[in-house]
Structure formats: structure tokens, C-alpha cells
Amino acid sequence: MGWVTISLRKMTLKNRINTLESDLIRISQQLQTVANNSSYEQQAGQLQYNYDTAVINAAYMNNINGINTTATGNVNDQLATQKQIIQANLIYNNQKQNAESIFNAKNQTRQAIADAQTQALEAQQEQIETQLKAARAEYESLGQAMDTDIKNGAIKLA
């Protein structure tokens, strides 16, 4: 190969290397964006869960306070009050379990989506790094080939 041809190939490879390096930077930024979004969504989910449990707790306390204010001292009324409290506790526990189940399901879904996006980006990153390594190796070998070609083509004075 002549040194001109080698120079053109080196120039093409240098452009390819620059493009691949740019792609790696873009993927790195996308990985950071996925991590940030996942964190923000986790925080938003936690805030929603805290709000939901606060609403459930407030409703429970209002229900218990209402039961206690209507209670009287007679035995039949005490039994009815105990039944109401037991039912209020069952409803409260059920609502808390539902809120927690929804929170956990949303977190698992969010995490699965973030993991899938991260894995896809990391696979792209690995592929680009392999291409970049090969392009750099070829670029270096072409540099050596060009030096050899120039030395062999030089006019030798005896």
C-alpha cells in the first residue's frame, strides 16, 4: 500500500475513532440519565406512599375517635364498640397492606425498566468499546506501515 493510500485510510479511521468516542460519551450520559430518573421516580414513589399511609392513618384515627366518642358504659354497647374497633383495625391493616403492595409493585416495575435500559446501554457500550479498540489497533498498525513504506520508498544515495 502506498503512503497516500495509508494516509487516507488513517484519516478515515481517525474519523471513525472520534465518532466511536463520541458515542461512548453519549451512552455514558444516557446511563447517568437513567440512574437519575430512576432515583427521582423512587423518591416520588416514596412520597406518594408516605402520603397514602398518612391518609390511611388519619382515616383510621378519625374512625377510632368516632367509635370512642359514641361509646357508653353499658355492656351491650361495650361489645358493639369492641366489634367496631376490631373491624376498624381489620380495615386499617388491609388498607396499609394494599398501599404497601402497590408501592412495592411500582418499585419493582420501575427498577425492572431501569435495569433493562441500563443493560441495553451497557451492551451498546461494550460493543462500541470493542470497535474502538479494533479501530485504534488498525490506526496504530497503519502508522507503522506508513513509516515503513516511506523508509522503503526513500531515495537511497550510495
Coordinates of N, CA and C in Angstrom, one line a residue:
M1 N 0.9 -1.2 0.0 CA 0.0 0.0 0.0 C 0.9 1.2 0.0
G2 N 0.5 2.2 -0.8 CA 1.3 3.4 -0.8 C 1.0 4.3 0.4
W3 N 1.9 5.2 0.7 CA 1.7 6.0 1.9 C 0.5 6.9 1.7
V4 N 0.2 7.3 0.5 CA -1.0 8.2 0.3 C -2.3 7.4 0.6
T5 N -2.3 6.1 0.2 CA -3.5 5.3 0.5 C -3.6 5.0 2.0
I6 N -2.4 4.8 2.6 CA -2.4 4.6 4.0 C -2.9 5.8 4.8
S7 N -2.4 7.0 4.3 CA -2.9 8.3 4.9 C -4.4 8.4 4.9
L8 N -4.9 8.1 3.7 CA -6.4 8.2 3.5 C -7.1 7.3 4.5
R9 N -6.6 6.1 4.6 CA -7.2 5.1 5.5 C -7.1 5.5 6.9
K10 N -5.9 6.1 7.3 CA -5.7 6.6 8.7 C -6.7 7.7 9.0
M11 N -6.9 8.6 8.0 CA -7.8 9.7 8.2 C -9.2 9.2 8.4
T12 N -9.6 8.2 7.6 CA -11.0 7.6 7.8 C -11.1 6.9 9.1
L13 N -10.0 6.2 9.5 CA -10.0 5.6 10.9 C -10.1 6.6 12.0
K14 N -9.4 7.7 11.8 CA -9.4 8.7 12.9 C -10.8 9.3 13.0
N15 N -11.5 9.5 11.9 CA -12.9 9.9 12.0 C -13.8 8.9 12.7
R16 N -13.5 7.6 12.4 CA -14.3 6.5 13.0 C -14.0 6.5 14.5
I17 N -12.8 6.6 14.9 CA -12.4 6.6 16.3 C -13.1 7.8 17.0
N18 N -13.1 9.0 16.4 CA -13.7 10.1 17.0 C -15.2 9.9 17.2
T19 N -15.8 9.3 16.2 CA -17.3 9.0 16.2 C -17.6 8.0 17.3
L20 N -16.8 7.0 17.4 CA -17.0 6.0 18.5 C -16.8 6.6 19.9
E21 N -15.8 7.4 20.0 CA -15.5 8.1 21.3 C -16.7 9.0 21.7
S22 N -17.3 9.6 20.7 CA -18.4 10.5 20.9 C -19.6 9.6 21.3
D23 N -19.8 8.5 20.7 CA -20.9 7.5 21.0 C -20.7 7.1 22.4
L24 N -19.5 6.8 22.9 CA -19.3 6.4 24.3 C -19.7 7.4 25.3
I25 N -19.4 8.7 24.9 CA -19.7 9.8 25.8 C -21.3 9.9 25.9
R26 N -21.9 9.8 24.7 CA -23.4 9.8 24.7 C -24.0 8.7 25.5
I27 N -23.5 7.5 25.4 CA -24.0 6.4 26.2 C -23.8 6.6 27.7
S28 N -22.6 7.1 28.0 CA -22.3 7.4 29.4 C -23.3 8.4 30.0
Q29 N -23.7 9.4 29.2 CA -24.7 10.4 29.6 C -26.0 9.8 29.7
Q30 N -26.4 8.9 28.8 CA -27.7 8.2 28.9 C -27.7 7.3 30.1
L31 N -26.6 6.6 30.4 CA -26.6 5.8 31.7 C -26.8 6.7 32.9
Q32 N -26.2 7.8 32.9 CA -26.4 8.7 34.1 C -27.9 9.2 34.1
T33 N -28.4 9.5 33.0 CA -29.8 10.0 32.9 C -30.8 8.9 33.4
V34 N -30.5 7.6 33.0 CA -31.4 6.5 33.5 C -31.2 6.4 35.0
A35 N -30.0 6.5 35.6 CA -29.8 6.4 37.0 C -30.5 7.6 37.7
N36 N -30.4 8.8 37.2 CA -31.1 9.9 37.8 C -32.6 9.8 37.8
N37 N -33.1 9.4 36.6 CA -34.6 9.3 36.5 C -35.1 8.2 37.5
S38 N -34.3 7.1 37.6 CA -34.7 6.0 38.5 C -34.8 6.5 39.9
S39 N -33.8 7.3 40.3 CA -33.7 7.9 41.6 C -34.9 8.8 41.9
Y40 N -35.2 9.7 40.9 CA -36.3 10.7 41.1 C -37.6 9.9 41.2
E41 N -37.8 8.9 40.3 CA -39.0 8.2 40.4 C -39.2 7.4 41.7
Q42 N -38.1 6.9 42.2 CA -38.1 6.2 43.5 C -38.5 7.2 44.6
Q43 N -37.9 8.4 44.6 CA -38.3 9.4 45.6 C -39.8 9.8 45.5
A44 N -40.2 10.0 44.2 CA -41.6 10.4 44.0 C -42.5 9.2 44.5
G45 N -42.2 8.0 44.2 CA -43.0 6.9 44.7 C -43.0 6.8 46.2
Q46 N -41.9 7.1 46.9 CA -41.8 7.1 48.3 C -42.7 8.2 48.9
L47 N -42.7 9.4 48.3 CA -43.5 10.5 48.7 C -45.0 10.1 48.6
Q48 N -45.4 9.5 47.5 CA -46.7 9.1 47.3 C -47.2 8.0 48.3
Y49 N -46.3 7.1 48.6 CA -46.5 6.1 49.6 C -46.7 6.7 51.0
N50 N -45.8 7.7 51.3 CA -46.0 8.3 52.6 C -47.3 9.1 52.7
Y51 N -47.7 9.7 51.6 CA -49.0 10.4 51.6 C -50.1 9.5 51.8
D52 N -50.1 8.4 51.0 CA -51.2 7.4 51.1 C -51.3 6.8 52.5
T53 N -50.2 6.5 53.2 CA -50.2 5.9 54.5 C -50.7 7.0 55.5
A54 N -50.3 8.2 55.3 CA -50.8 9.3 56.2 C -52.3 9.4 56.1
V55 N -52.9 9.3 54.9 CA -54.3 9.4 54.7 C -55.0 8.2 55.4
I56 N -54.4 7.0 55.2 CA -55.0 5.8 55.8 C -54.9 6.0 57.4
N57 N -53.8 6.5 57.9 CA -53.7 6.7 59.3 C -54.7 7.7 59.9
A58 N -54.9 8.8 59.1 CA -55.8 9.8 59.6 C -57.2 9.3 59.5
A59 N -57.6 8.5 58.5 CA -58.9 7.9 58.4 C -59.1 6.9 59.6
Y60 N -58.1 6.2 59.9 CA -58.2 5.2 61.0 C -58.4 5.9 62.3
M61 N -57.6 6.9 62.6 CA -57.7 7.7 63.8 C -59.1 8.4 63.9
N62 N -59.6 8.9 62.8 CA -60.9 9.5 62.9 C -62.0 8.5 63.2
N63 N -61.9 7.3 62.6 CA -62.8 6.2 62.8 C -62.8 5.8 64.3
I64 N -61.6 5.6 64.8 CA -61.5 5.1 66.2 C -62.0 6.2 67.1
N65 N -61.7 7.5 66.9 CA -62.2 8.6 67.7 C -63.7 8.6 67.7
G66 N -64.2 8.4 66.5 CA -65.7 8.4 66.4 C -66.3 7.3 67.1
I67 N -65.7 6.1 67.1 CA -66.2 5.0 67.9 C -66.1 5.2 69.3
N68 N -65.0 5.8 69.8 CA -64.8 6.0 71.2 C -65.8 7.1 71.8
T69 N -66.1 8.1 71.0 CA -67.0 9.2 71.5 C -68.4 8.7 71.6
T70 N -68.8 7.7 70.8 CA -70.2 7.2 70.9 C -70.4 6.1 71.9
A71 N -69.3 5.6 72.4 CA -69.3 4.5 73.4 C -69.9 5.0 74.7
T72 N -70.7 4.1 75.3 CA -71.3 4.4 76.6 C -70.8 3.3 77.6
G73 N -71.2 3.3 78.8 CA -70.7 2.4 79.8 C -71.5 1.1 79.8
N74 N -72.6 0.9 79.1 CA -73.4 -0.3 79.2 C -72.7 -1.5 78.5
V75 N -72.9 -2.7 79.0 CA -72.2 -3.9 78.5 C -72.5 -4.2 77.0
N76 N -73.7 -4.1 76.6 CA -74.0 -4.3 75.2 C -73.3 -3.3 74.3
D77 N -73.3 -2.1 74.7 CA -72.6 -1.0 73.9 C -71.1 -1.3 73.9
Q78 N -70.5 -1.8 75.0 CA -69.1 -2.1 75.0 C -68.7 -3.2 74.0
L79 N -69.6 -4.2 73.9 CA -69.4 -5.3 72.9 C -69.5 -4.7 71.5
A80 N -70.4 -3.9 71.3 CA -70.6 -3.3 69.9 C -69.4 -2.4 69.6
T81 N -68.9 -1.7 70.6 CA -67.7 -0.8 70.4 C -66.5 -1.7 70.1
Q82 N -66.3 -2.8 70.8 CA -65.2 -3.7 70.6 C -65.2 -4.3 69.2
K83 N -66.4 -4.6 68.7 CA -66.6 -5.2 67.3 C -66.2 -4.1 66.3
Q84 N -66.7 -2.9 66.6 CA -66.3 -1.8 65.7 C -64.8 -1.5 65.6
I85 N -64.2 -1.6 66.8 CA -62.7 -1.3 66.8 C -62.0 -2.5 66.1
I86 N -62.5 -3.7 66.3 CA -61.9 -4.8 65.6 C -62.0 -4.7 64.1
Q87 N -63.2 -4.3 63.7 CA -63.5 -4.1 62.2 C -62.6 -2.9 61.7
A88 N -62.5 -1.8 62.5 CA -61.7 -0.7 62.0 C -60.2 -1.1 61.9
N89 N -59.8 -2.0 62.8 CA -58.4 -2.5 62.8 C -58.2 -3.3 61.5
L90 N -59.1 -4.2 61.2 CA -59.0 -5.0 60.0 C -59.0 -4.2 58.7
I91 N -59.9 -3.2 58.7 CA -59.9 -2.3 57.5 C -58.5 -1.6 57.4
Y92 N -58.1 -1.1 58.5 CA -56.8 -0.3 58.6 C -55.7 -1.2 58.1
N93 N -55.5 -2.4 58.6 CA -54.5 -3.3 58.2 C -54.5 -3.7 56.7
N94 N -55.7 -3.9 56.3 CA -56.0 -4.2 54.9 C -55.5 -3.0 54.0
Q95 N -55.9 -1.8 54.3 CA -55.6 -0.7 53.5 C -54.0 -0.4 53.5
K96 N -53.4 -0.6 54.7 CA -51.9 -0.5 54.8 C -51.2 -1.5 53.9
Q97 N -51.7 -2.8 54.0 CA -51.1 -3.8 53.1 C -51.3 -3.6 51.7
N98 N -52.5 -3.1 51.3 CA -52.7 -2.7 49.9 C -51.8 -1.6 49.4
A99 N -51.6 -0.6 50.2 CA -50.8 0.5 49.9 C -49.3 0.0 49.8
E100 N -48.9 -0.8 50.7 CA -47.5 -1.3 50.6 C -47.3 -2.2 49.4
S101 N -48.3 -3.0 49.1 CA -48.2 -3.9 47.9 C -48.1 -3.1 46.6
I102 N -48.9 -2.0 46.5 CA -48.9 -1.2 45.3 C -47.5 -0.5 45.2
F103 N -47.0 0.0 46.4 CA -45.7 0.7 46.4 C -44.6 -0.3 46.0
N104 N -44.6 -1.5 46.5 CA -43.6 -2.5 46.1 C -43.7 -2.9 44.6
A105 N -44.9 -3.0 44.1 CA -45.1 -3.4 42.7 C -44.6 -2.3 41.8
K106 N -44.9 -1.1 42.1 CA -44.4 0.1 41.3 C -42.9 0.1 41.4
N107 N -42.3 -0.1 42.6 CA -40.9 0.0 42.7 C -40.2 -1.1 41.8
Q108 N -40.8 -2.3 41.9 CA -40.2 -3.4 41.1 C -40.3 -3.1 39.6
T109 N -41.4 -2.6 39.2 CA -41.6 -2.3 37.8 C -40.6 -1.2 37.3
R110 N -40.5 -0.1 38.2 CA -39.6 1.0 37.9 C -38.2 0.4 37.8
Q111 N -37.8 -0.4 38.8 CA -36.4 -1.0 38.8 C -36.2 -1.9 37.6
A112 N -37.2 -2.7 37.2 CA -37.0 -3.6 36.1 C -36.8 -2.8 34.8
I113 N -37.5 -1.7 34.6 CA -37.4 -0.8 33.5 C -36.0 -0.2 33.4
A114 N -35.6 0.4 34.6 CA -34.3 1.0 34.7 C -33.1 0.0 34.4
D115 N -33.3 -1.2 35.0 CA -32.3 -2.3 34.7 C -32.2 -2.7 33.3
A116 N -33.4 -2.8 32.6 CA -33.4 -3.2 31.2 C -32.7 -2.1 30.3
Q117 N -33.0 -0.8 30.6 CA -32.4 0.3 29.9 C -30.9 0.3 30.1
T118 N -30.5 0.1 31.4 CA -29.1 0.1 31.7 C -28.4 -1.1 31.0
Q119 N -29.0 -2.2 31.0 CA -28.3 -3.4 30.3 C -28.2 -3.2 28.8
A120 N -29.2 -2.6 28.2 CA -29.1 -2.3 26.8 C -28.0 -1.3 26.5
L121 N -28.0 -0.3 27.3 CA -26.9 0.8 27.1 C -25.5 0.2 27.3
E122 N -25.4 -0.7 28.4 CA -24.1 -1.3 28.6 C -23.7 -2.2 27.5
A123 N -24.6 -2.9 26.9 CA -24.3 -3.8 25.8 C -23.8 -3.0 24.6
Q124 N -24.5 -1.8 24.4 CA -24.0 -0.9 23.3 C -22.6 -0.4 23.6
Q125 N -22.4 0.0 24.9 CA -21.1 0.5 25.3 C -20.0 -0.5 25.1
E126 N -20.3 -1.8 25.4 CA -19.3 -2.8 25.2 C -19.0 -3.0 23.8
Q127 N -20.0 -3.0 22.9 CA -19.9 -3.2 21.5 C -19.0 -2.1 20.9
I128 N -19.3 -0.9 21.3 CA -18.6 0.3 20.8 C -17.1 0.3 21.3
E129 N -16.9 -0.1 22.6 CA -15.5 -0.2 23.1 C -14.7 -1.3 22.3
T130 N -15.4 -2.4 21.9 CA -14.7 -3.4 21.1 C -14.3 -2.8 19.7
Q131 N -15.3 -2.1 19.1 CA -15.0 -1.5 17.8 C -13.9 -0.4 17.9
L132 N -13.9 0.3 19.0 CA -12.9 1.4 19.2 C -11.5 0.8 19.4
K133 N -11.5 -0.3 20.1 CA -10.2 -1.0 20.3 C -9.6 -1.5 19.0
A134 N -10.5 -2.1 18.2 CA -10.0 -2.6 16.9 C -9.6 -1.4 16.0
A135 N -10.3 -0.3 16.0 CA -10.0 0.8 15.1 C -8.7 1.4 15.6
R136 N -8.5 1.5 16.9 CA -7.2 2.1 17.4 C -6.0 1.2 17.0
A137 N -6.2 -0.1 17.1 CA -5.2 -1.0 16.8 C -4.8 -0.9 15.3
E138 N -5.8 -0.8 14.4 CA -5.6 -0.7 13.0 C -4.9 0.6 12.7
Y139 N -5.3 1.7 13.4 CA -4.8 3.0 13.2 C -3.3 3.0 13.5
E140 N -2.9 2.3 14.6 CA -1.5 2.2 15.0 C -0.7 1.4 14.0
S141 N -1.3 0.3 13.6 CA -0.6 -0.5 12.6 C -0.4 0.2 11.3
L142 N -1.3 1.0 10.9 CA -1.2 1.8 9.7 C -0.1 2.8 9.8
G143 N 0.0 3.4 11.0 CA 1.1 4.3 11.2 C 2.5 3.7 11.1
Q144 N 2.6 2.5 11.6 CA 3.8 1.8 11.4 C 4.1 1.4 9.9
A145 N 3.0 0.9 9.3 CA 3.1 0.6 7.9 C 3.5 1.8 7.0
M146 N 3.0 2.9 7.4 CA 3.3 4.2 6.6 C 4.7 4.5 6.8
D147 N 5.2 4.4 8.1 CA 6.6 4.7 8.3 C 7.5 3.8 7.5
T148 N 7.2 2.5 7.5 CA 8.0 1.5 6.7 C 7.9 1.8 5.2
D149 N 6.7 2.1 4.7 CA 6.6 2.4 3.3 C 7.4 3.7 2.9
I150 N 7.4 4.7 3.8 CA 8.2 5.9 3.5 C 9.6 5.6 3.5
K151 N 10.1 4.8 4.5 CA 11.5 4.4 4.5 C 11.9 3.6 3.3
N152 N 11.1 2.7 2.9 CA 11.4 1.8 1.7 C 11.3 2.6 0.4
G153 N 10.6 3.6 0.4 CA 10.4 4.4 -0.8 C 11.4 5.6 -0.9
A154 N 12.2 5.8 0.1 CA 13.1 6.9 0.1 C 14.2 6.6 -0.9
I155 N 14.7 7.7 -1.5 CA 15.8 7.6 -2.5 C 17.1 7.3 -1.7
K156 N 17.8 6.3 -2.1 CA 19.0 6.0 -1.4 C 20.2 6.4 -2.2
L157 N 21.0 7.2 -1.5 CA 22.2 7.6 -2.2 C 23.4 6.7 -1.7
A158 N 24.1 6.3 -2.7 CA 25.2 5.4 -2.4 C 26.5 6.1 -2.1

